[in-house]
Amino acid sequence: MRSTINKYAIKCLSTFFPTKKPTLFQGLGATAKLTELMVVNGHKRPLIIVDGFLNANGAIKGTVESFTQAGCEVSVFDEVAANPTFKIVEDCLSLAIANKCDSVLVVGGGSAIDTAKVVSAALTNGAVSSKLIGMLKVKNPPLPLYAVPSTSGTGSEVTAIAVISDTSTHKKQFFIDPKYVPVSAALDPELIASLPPEMTSTTGMDALTHAIEAYTSTVKFSDAERDAVSAIRLLVKYLPIAYQDGSDLHAREMVALGSFLAGYAFSKTGLGYVHAISHQISAHYNTPHGLANAVILPKVLRYNQSVCQSRFAELERALATQPKSLDEKVLAADFIKRIDQLSEEVQIPATLEGLKDSDFDAIARDALSEAKESYAVPKVMKASNVKTILQAIVNGERNVVFA
Ligand SMILES: [Fe+2]
Protein backbone atom coordinates (compact mmCIF):
# COMPACT_ATOMS: atom_id res chain seq x y z
CA MET A 1 0.00 0.00 0.00
CA ARG A 2 2.69 2.45 1.03
CA SER A 3 4.71 1.49 -2.06
CA THR A 4 1.68 2.50 -4.15
CA ILE A 5 1.49 5.86 -2.34
CA ASN A 6 5.22 6.39 -3.01
CA LYS A 7 4.66 5.49 -6.65
CA TYR A 8 2.15 8.31 -7.09
CA ALA A 9 4.12 10.76 -4.92
CA ILE A 10 7.31 10.22 -6.97
CA LYS A 11 5.34 10.32 -10.22
CA CYS A 12 3.71 13.66 -9.23
CA LEU A 13 6.99 15.16 -8.04
CA SER A 14 8.83 14.23 -11.25
CA THR A 15 5.92 15.36 -13.42
CA PHE A 16 5.19 18.72 -11.80
CA PHE A 17 8.78 19.56 -10.77
CA PRO A 18 10.75 17.98 -13.62
CA THR A 19 14.50 17.57 -13.51
CA LYS A 20 16.17 19.26 -16.45
CA LYS A 21 19.24 17.52 -17.86
CA PRO A 22 22.37 19.71 -17.79
CA THR A 23 23.89 20.66 -21.15
CA LEU A 24 26.56 18.01 -21.56
CA PHE A 25 30.13 18.18 -22.82
CA GLN A 26 32.04 14.94 -23.04
CA GLY A 27 35.39 13.61 -24.17
CA LEU A 28 38.86 15.11 -24.30
CA GLY A 29 38.77 18.86 -23.70
CA ALA A 30 35.28 18.77 -22.15
CA THR A 31 36.40 20.87 -19.14
CA ALA A 32 37.89 23.53 -21.43
CA LYS A 33 34.62 23.72 -23.37
CA LEU A 34 32.63 24.08 -20.15
CA THR A 35 34.97 26.87 -19.02
CA GLU A 36 34.47 28.60 -22.36
CA LEU A 37 30.70 28.33 -21.95
CA MET A 38 30.96 30.03 -18.55
CA VAL A 39 32.93 32.89 -20.09
CA VAL A 40 30.47 33.18 -23.00
CA ASN A 41 27.62 33.22 -20.48
CA GLY A 42 29.18 36.37 -19.04
CA HIS A 43 30.46 35.07 -15.71
CA LYS A 44 33.23 37.35 -14.48
CA ARG A 45 33.82 36.11 -10.93
CA PRO A 46 33.59 32.31 -10.84
CA LEU A 47 34.00 30.36 -7.62
CA ILE A 48 35.78 27.03 -8.20
CA ILE A 49 34.96 24.38 -5.60
CA VAL A 50 37.47 21.55 -5.96
CA ASP A 51 38.59 18.48 -4.03
CA GLY A 52 41.84 19.32 -2.18
CA PHE A 53 43.89 16.52 -3.75
CA LEU A 54 42.79 17.50 -7.26
CA ASN A 55 43.84 21.09 -6.61
CA ALA A 56 47.19 19.87 -5.23
CA ASN A 57 47.66 17.72 -8.37
CA GLY A 58 47.18 20.74 -10.60
CA ALA A 59 43.85 19.47 -12.01
CA ILE A 60 42.35 22.97 -12.25
CA LYS A 61 45.51 24.86 -13.26
CA GLY A 62 44.51 25.09 -16.94
CA THR A 63 40.96 26.10 -16.02
CA VAL A 64 42.14 28.93 -13.74
CA GLU A 65 44.51 30.14 -16.49
CA SER A 66 41.69 30.13 -19.06
CA PHE A 67 39.45 32.19 -16.77
CA THR A 68 42.28 34.63 -15.99
CA GLN A 69 43.11 35.06 -19.69
CA ALA A 70 39.44 35.87 -20.30
CA GLY A 71 39.64 38.62 -17.66
CA CYS A 72 37.77 36.76 -14.91
CA GLU A 73 38.60 36.96 -11.21
CA VAL A 74 38.66 33.42 -9.87
CA SER A 75 38.14 32.30 -6.25
CA VAL A 76 39.13 28.76 -5.28
CA PHE A 77 37.72 26.75 -2.36
CA ASP A 78 39.45 23.38 -1.91
CA GLU A 79 38.54 22.43 1.66
CA VAL A 80 35.89 19.95 0.58
CA ALA A 81 35.69 16.64 2.47
CA ALA A 82 33.90 13.32 2.13
CA ASN A 83 30.53 13.59 3.88
CA PRO A 84 30.58 17.44 3.74
CA THR A 85 29.39 19.30 6.84
CA PHE A 86 27.51 22.56 7.36
CA LYS A 87 30.79 24.10 8.56
CA ILE A 88 32.36 23.41 5.14
CA VAL A 89 29.31 24.87 3.39
CA GLU A 90 29.41 28.00 5.60
CA ASP A 91 33.17 28.50 5.01
CA CYS A 92 32.64 28.22 1.27
CA LEU A 93 29.69 30.62 1.42
CA SER A 94 31.79 33.21 3.30
CA LEU A 95 34.47 33.09 0.59
CA ALA A 96 31.89 33.42 -2.20
CA ILE A 97 30.16 36.36 -0.51
CA ALA A 98 33.44 38.16 0.28
CA ASN A 99 34.61 37.79 -3.33
CA LYS A 100 31.21 38.62 -4.88
CA CYS A 101 31.22 35.42 -6.95
CA ASP A 102 28.69 35.28 -9.79
CA SER A 103 28.84 31.57 -10.70
CA VAL A 104 30.11 28.24 -9.37
CA LEU A 105 32.25 25.60 -11.08
CA VAL A 106 32.72 22.37 -9.13
CA VAL A 107 35.46 19.89 -9.99
CA GLY A 108 35.38 16.77 -7.83
CA GLY A 109 33.45 13.79 -6.52
CA GLY A 110 29.90 13.56 -5.20
CA SER A 111 30.76 15.33 -1.93
CA ALA A 112 32.21 18.36 -3.73
CA ILE A 113 29.19 18.52 -6.04
CA ASP A 114 26.78 18.28 -3.09
CA THR A 115 28.64 21.14 -1.37
CA ALA A 116 28.47 23.22 -4.55
CA LYS A 117 24.74 22.61 -5.00
CA VAL A 118 23.91 23.87 -1.52
CA VAL A 119 26.36 26.81 -1.72
CA SER A 120 25.05 28.01 -5.10
CA ALA A 121 21.45 27.86 -3.84
CA ALA A 122 22.21 29.46 -0.46
CA LEU A 123 23.98 32.39 -2.16
CA THR A 124 20.72 33.54 -3.76
CA ASN A 125 18.41 32.50 -0.92
CA GLY A 126 19.52 34.39 2.18
CA ALA A 127 22.88 32.63 2.59
CA VAL A 128 21.57 30.36 5.38
CA SER A 129 22.03 26.80 4.16
CA SER A 130 20.06 25.17 7.00
CA LYS A 131 16.90 26.92 5.75
CA LEU A 132 17.15 24.91 2.53
CA ILE A 133 16.98 21.49 4.24
CA GLY A 134 14.17 19.37 2.85
CA MET A 135 12.16 19.27 -0.33
CA LEU A 136 11.45 22.18 -2.72
CA LYS A 137 12.87 24.88 -0.43
CA VAL A 138 14.84 26.78 -3.09
CA LYS A 139 12.79 29.88 -3.95
CA ASN A 140 15.19 31.91 -6.11
CA PRO A 141 17.25 30.31 -8.88
CA PRO A 142 20.72 29.40 -7.54
CA LEU A 143 23.90 30.97 -8.87
CA PRO A 144 24.61 29.19 -12.17
CA LEU A 145 26.31 25.91 -11.28
CA TYR A 146 28.64 23.99 -13.64
CA ALA A 147 29.98 20.55 -12.74
CA VAL A 148 32.96 18.41 -13.71
CA PRO A 149 32.70 15.06 -11.88
CA SER A 150 35.99 13.33 -11.07
CA THR A 151 34.35 9.96 -10.33
CA SER A 152 31.79 7.91 -12.27
CA GLY A 153 29.07 6.61 -10.00
CA THR A 154 27.01 9.04 -7.98
CA GLY A 155 25.48 10.80 -10.98
CA SER A 156 25.42 13.87 -8.72
CA GLU A 157 26.11 16.11 -11.73
CA VAL A 158 22.57 15.39 -12.98
CA THR A 159 20.53 14.77 -9.81
CA ALA A 160 18.35 17.18 -7.88
CA ILE A 161 19.61 16.10 -4.47
CA ALA A 162 22.44 17.04 -2.10
CA VAL A 163 23.37 15.56 1.27
CA ILE A 164 25.11 17.50 4.04
CA SER A 165 26.11 16.00 7.42
CA ASP A 166 24.98 17.71 10.60
CA THR A 167 27.77 17.08 13.12
CA SER A 168 25.61 18.21 16.07
CA THR A 169 22.91 15.59 15.49
CA HIS A 170 25.06 13.02 13.56
CA LYS A 171 22.34 13.01 10.92
CA LYS A 172 22.54 13.46 7.17
CA GLN A 173 20.33 16.28 5.93
CA PHE A 174 18.78 16.01 2.50
CA PHE A 175 18.28 18.92 0.10
CA ILE A 176 15.93 18.04 -2.76
CA ASP A 177 14.89 20.46 -5.48
CA PRO A 178 15.17 20.38 -9.29
CA LYS A 179 16.87 23.79 -9.02
CA TYR A 180 19.98 22.02 -7.66
CA VAL A 181 20.67 20.41 -11.04
CA PRO A 182 23.74 22.06 -12.63
CA VAL A 183 23.30 24.22 -15.74
CA SER A 184 25.96 22.23 -17.55
CA ALA A 185 28.32 19.31 -16.89
CA ALA A 186 31.54 18.06 -18.45
CA LEU A 187 32.47 14.37 -18.51
CA ASP A 188 36.22 14.66 -18.90
CA PRO A 189 37.93 11.24 -19.18
CA GLU A 190 41.38 12.71 -18.43
CA LEU A 191 40.17 13.86 -15.02
CA ILE A 192 38.58 10.47 -14.24
CA ALA A 193 41.58 8.43 -15.51
CA SER A 194 43.38 8.68 -12.16
CA LEU A 195 40.57 6.89 -10.29
CA PRO A 196 42.10 3.68 -8.82
CA PRO A 197 40.72 0.28 -9.98
CA GLU A 198 38.84 -0.52 -6.77
CA MET A 199 37.08 2.87 -6.82
CA THR A 200 36.39 2.44 -10.54
CA SER A 201 34.66 -0.91 -9.98
CA THR A 202 32.62 -0.01 -6.89
CA THR A 203 31.49 3.42 -8.10
CA GLY A 204 30.67 1.89 -11.49
CA MET A 205 28.55 -0.78 -9.81
CA ASP A 206 26.80 2.01 -7.87
CA ALA A 207 25.89 3.60 -11.21
CA LEU A 208 24.70 0.22 -12.52
CA THR A 209 22.55 -0.16 -9.40
CA HIS A 210 21.01 3.29 -10.03
CA ALA A 211 20.09 2.22 -13.56
CA ILE A 212 18.65 -1.18 -12.57
CA GLU A 213 16.69 0.24 -9.62
CA ALA A 214 15.34 2.98 -11.92
CA TYR A 215 14.33 0.40 -14.53
CA THR A 216 12.57 -1.83 -12.01
CA SER A 217 10.88 0.99 -10.09
CA THR A 218 7.10 0.95 -10.44
CA VAL A 219 7.32 4.63 -11.44
CA LYS A 220 7.64 4.75 -15.21
CA PHE A 221 8.85 7.55 -17.46
CA SER A 222 9.80 6.74 -21.03
CA ASP A 223 12.91 8.96 -21.02
CA ALA A 224 14.13 7.54 -17.70
CA GLU A 225 13.53 4.03 -19.00
CA ARG A 226 15.47 4.73 -22.19
CA ASP A 227 18.38 6.28 -20.26
CA ALA A 228 18.43 3.41 -17.75
CA VAL A 229 18.77 0.86 -20.56
CA SER A 230 21.52 2.91 -22.26
CA ALA A 231 23.33 3.23 -18.92
CA ILE A 232 23.14 -0.54 -18.30
CA ARG A 233 24.47 -1.26 -21.81
CA LEU A 234 27.35 1.20 -21.40
CA LEU A 235 28.30 0.05 -17.91
CA VAL A 236 28.14 -3.69 -18.64
CA LYS A 237 30.33 -3.21 -21.71
CA TYR A 238 32.84 -0.61 -20.58
CA LEU A 239 33.20 -0.99 -16.80
CA PRO A 240 35.42 -4.11 -17.08
CA ILE A 241 37.60 -2.32 -19.66
CA ALA A 242 37.97 0.81 -17.50
CA TYR A 243 38.69 -1.43 -14.51
CA GLN A 244 41.43 -3.38 -16.34
CA ASP A 245 43.00 -0.31 -17.94
CA GLY A 246 42.23 3.01 -16.27
CA SER A 247 44.13 4.85 -19.01
CA ASP A 248 41.62 3.73 -21.65
CA LEU A 249 40.01 7.15 -22.05
CA HIS A 250 37.21 5.94 -24.32
CA ALA A 251 36.12 3.36 -21.73
CA ARG A 252 36.38 6.02 -19.00
CA GLU A 253 34.16 8.37 -21.02
CA MET A 254 31.56 5.66 -21.68
CA VAL A 255 31.42 4.68 -17.98
CA ALA A 256 31.03 8.37 -17.08
CA LEU A 257 28.20 8.67 -19.60
CA GLY A 258 26.56 5.54 -18.15
CA SER A 259 26.75 7.08 -14.70
CA PHE A 260 25.25 10.36 -15.97
CA LEU A 261 22.33 8.60 -17.69
CA ALA A 262 21.71 6.37 -14.67
CA GLY A 263 21.70 9.47 -12.45
CA TYR A 264 19.04 11.09 -14.62
CA ALA A 265 16.94 7.92 -14.66
CA PHE A 266 16.88 7.38 -10.90
CA SER A 267 16.31 11.06 -10.17
CA LYS A 268 12.92 10.62 -11.89
CA THR A 269 11.94 7.16 -10.63
CA GLY A 270 13.63 6.76 -7.24
CA LEU A 271 15.73 3.84 -6.01
CA GLY A 272 15.04 0.52 -4.26
CA TYR A 273 16.11 -2.02 -1.66
CA VAL A 274 19.78 -2.20 -2.70
CA HIS A 275 20.16 1.41 -1.61
CA ALA A 276 17.81 1.05 1.37
CA ILE A 277 19.98 -1.76 2.78
CA SER A 278 23.36 -0.32 1.77
CA HIS A 279 22.64 3.03 3.44
CA GLN A 280 22.13 1.24 6.77
CA ILE A 281 25.26 -0.90 6.36
CA SER A 282 27.30 2.23 5.56
CA ALA A 283 25.84 4.01 8.59
CA HIS A 284 26.79 1.10 10.90
CA TYR A 285 30.22 0.19 9.51
CA ASN A 286 31.29 3.16 7.36
CA THR A 287 31.31 0.83 4.33
CA PRO A 288 31.87 2.74 1.07
CA HIS A 289 28.53 3.29 -0.65
CA GLY A 290 29.48 1.74 -4.00
CA LEU A 291 31.01 -1.35 -2.41
CA ALA A 292 27.94 -2.01 -0.24
CA ASN A 293 25.64 -1.63 -3.26
CA ALA A 294 27.80 -3.87 -5.42
CA VAL A 295 27.68 -6.69 -2.85
CA ILE A 296 23.93 -6.37 -2.22
CA LEU A 297 22.82 -5.96 -5.86
CA PRO A 298 22.89 -9.65 -6.97
CA LYS A 299 20.86 -10.65 -3.91
CA VAL A 300 18.11 -8.08 -4.46
CA LEU A 301 17.97 -9.07 -8.13
CA ARG A 302 17.19 -12.63 -6.99
CA TYR A 303 14.56 -11.37 -4.54
CA ASN A 304 12.85 -9.39 -7.33
CA GLN A 305 13.24 -12.14 -9.95
CA SER A 306 9.70 -13.52 -9.62
CA VAL A 307 8.00 -10.14 -10.22
CA CYS A 308 10.61 -8.59 -12.52
CA GLN A 309 10.91 -11.51 -14.92
CA SER A 310 9.76 -9.47 -17.93
CA ARG A 311 11.91 -6.47 -17.00
CA PHE A 312 15.04 -8.60 -16.56
CA ALA A 313 14.27 -10.46 -19.79
CA GLU A 314 14.01 -7.10 -21.62
CA LEU A 315 17.40 -6.11 -20.25
CA GLU A 316 18.93 -9.42 -21.31
CA ARG A 317 17.53 -8.93 -24.82
CA ALA A 318 19.08 -5.42 -24.83
CA LEU A 319 22.47 -6.76 -23.74
CA ALA A 320 22.82 -10.08 -25.53
CA THR A 321 24.11 -10.12 -29.09
CA GLN A 322 22.15 -13.34 -29.56
CA PRO A 323 19.63 -14.05 -26.76
CA LYS A 324 19.81 -17.75 -25.93
CA SER A 325 16.10 -18.28 -25.58
CA LEU A 326 12.65 -16.84 -26.18
CA ASP A 327 11.58 -17.90 -22.72
CA GLU A 328 11.38 -14.91 -20.34
CA LYS A 329 12.24 -17.04 -17.33
CA VAL A 330 15.47 -18.21 -18.96
CA LEU A 331 16.35 -14.69 -20.13
CA ALA A 332 15.73 -13.22 -16.67
CA ALA A 333 18.02 -15.84 -15.12
CA ASP A 334 20.65 -15.07 -17.78
CA PHE A 335 20.49 -11.37 -16.92
CA ILE A 336 21.21 -12.14 -13.27
CA LYS A 337 24.07 -14.45 -14.30
CA ARG A 338 25.44 -11.63 -16.45
CA ILE A 339 25.52 -9.28 -13.45
CA ASP A 340 27.22 -12.02 -11.36
CA GLN A 341 29.82 -12.41 -14.10
CA LEU A 342 30.37 -8.64 -14.27
CA SER A 343 30.81 -8.52 -10.47
CA GLU A 344 33.48 -11.21 -10.73
CA GLU A 345 35.22 -9.50 -13.64
CA VAL A 346 35.61 -6.26 -11.67
CA GLN A 347 36.45 -8.22 -8.51
CA ILE A 348 33.53 -7.26 -6.31
CA PRO A 349 33.78 -9.37 -3.15
CA ALA A 350 30.87 -11.59 -2.14
CA THR A 351 31.16 -10.49 1.50
CA LEU A 352 31.52 -7.29 3.52
CA GLU A 353 33.76 -7.11 6.56
CA GLY A 354 32.43 -6.37 10.00
CA LEU A 355 28.73 -7.25 9.68
CA LYS A 356 27.44 -8.43 13.07
CA ASP A 357 24.36 -10.58 13.74
CA SER A 358 23.51 -8.31 16.64
CA ASP A 359 22.96 -5.39 14.21
CA PHE A 360 20.70 -7.33 11.83
CA ASP A 361 17.43 -6.30 13.51
CA ALA A 362 18.30 -2.58 13.42
CA ILE A 363 19.61 -2.73 9.83
CA ALA A 364 16.49 -4.57 8.65
CA ARG A 365 14.14 -2.20 10.49
CA ASP A 366 15.81 0.95 9.13
CA ALA A 367 16.14 -0.44 5.58
CA LEU A 368 12.43 -1.32 5.48
CA SER A 369 11.59 2.10 6.85
CA GLU A 370 13.71 3.90 4.22
CA ALA A 371 12.13 1.90 1.40
CA LYS A 372 8.64 2.38 2.80
CA GLU A 373 9.10 6.15 3.07
CA SER A 374 10.94 6.82 -0.15
CA TYR A 375 10.85 4.20 -2.91
CA ALA A 376 8.40 2.60 -5.33
CA VAL A 377 9.72 -0.96 -5.19
CA PRO A 378 8.47 -3.81 -7.39
CA LYS A 379 8.19 -6.27 -4.49
CA VAL A 380 7.95 -5.39 -0.81
CA MET A 381 10.38 -7.07 1.61
CA LYS A 382 9.90 -8.32 5.15
CA ALA A 383 12.54 -8.02 7.87
CA SER A 384 13.29 -11.74 7.42
CA ASN A 385 14.16 -11.14 3.73
CA VAL A 386 16.65 -8.40 4.64
CA LYS A 387 18.19 -10.68 7.27
CA THR A 388 18.52 -13.48 4.70
CA ILE A 389 20.49 -11.04 2.51
CA LEU A 390 22.67 -9.95 5.44
CA GLN A 391 23.38 -13.58 6.37
CA ALA A 392 24.32 -14.37 2.77
CA ILE A 393 26.76 -11.44 2.84
CA VAL A 394 28.32 -12.76 6.07
CA ASN A 395 28.57 -16.24 4.48
CA GLY A 396 30.16 -14.80 1.32
CA GLU A 397 27.38 -16.18 -0.92
CA ARG A 398 26.56 -14.22 -4.07
CA ASN A 399 23.58 -16.48 -4.64
CA VAL A 400 20.77 -16.44 -2.09
CA VAL A 401 17.59 -18.44 -1.73
CA PHE A 402 14.59 -16.78 -0.11
CA ALA A 403 12.23 -18.89 1.96
FE1 LIG B 1 24.03 5.12 -5.10
Tab-separated table of N, CA, C and O and ligand atoms in Angstrom, residues 153-154 206 210 271 275 279 289 293, ligand 1:
chain	number	residue	atom	x	y	z
A	153	GLY	N	29.910	7.496	-10.789
A	153	GLY	CA	29.068	6.612	-9.998
A	153	GLY	C	27.873	7.301	-9.393
A	153	GLY	O	26.740	6.857	-9.565
A	154	THR	N	28.110	8.423	-8.709
A	154	THR	CA	27.010	9.044	-7.976
A	154	THR	C	25.966	9.634	-8.923
A	154	THR	O	24.792	9.690	-8.584
A	206	ASP	N	27.816	1.112	-8.445
A	206	ASP	CA	26.801	2.009	-7.869
A	206	ASP	C	25.938	2.587	-8.995
A	206	ASP	O	24.704	2.593	-8.925
A	210	HIS	N	21.967	2.186	-9.777
A	210	HIS	CA	21.010	3.287	-10.030
A	210	HIS	C	20.147	2.956	-11.247
A	210	HIS	O	18.932	3.139	-11.240
A	271	LEU	N	14.838	5.001	-6.114
A	271	LEU	CA	15.727	3.838	-6.013
A	271	LEU	C	14.977	2.640	-5.439
A	271	LEU	O	13.769	2.544	-5.598
A	275	HIS	N	19.748	0.186	-2.307
A	275	HIS	CA	20.156	1.411	-1.608
A	275	HIS	C	19.616	1.461	-0.182
A	275	HIS	O	20.304	1.912	0.729
A	279	HIS	N	22.527	1.813	2.603
A	279	HIS	CA	22.640	3.027	3.437
A	279	HIS	C	22.791	2.657	4.915
A	279	HIS	O	23.555	3.280	5.655
A	289	HIS	N	29.857	3.438	-0.064
A	289	HIS	CA	28.525	3.286	-0.654
A	289	HIS	C	28.519	2.344	-1.858
A	289	HIS	O	27.696	1.424	-1.948
A	293	ASN	N	26.628	-1.388	-2.200
A	293	ASN	CA	25.635	-1.627	-3.264
A	293	ASN	C	26.033	-2.806	-4.144
A	293	ASN	O	25.200	-3.641	-4.497
B	1	FE	FE	24.030	5.117	-5.104
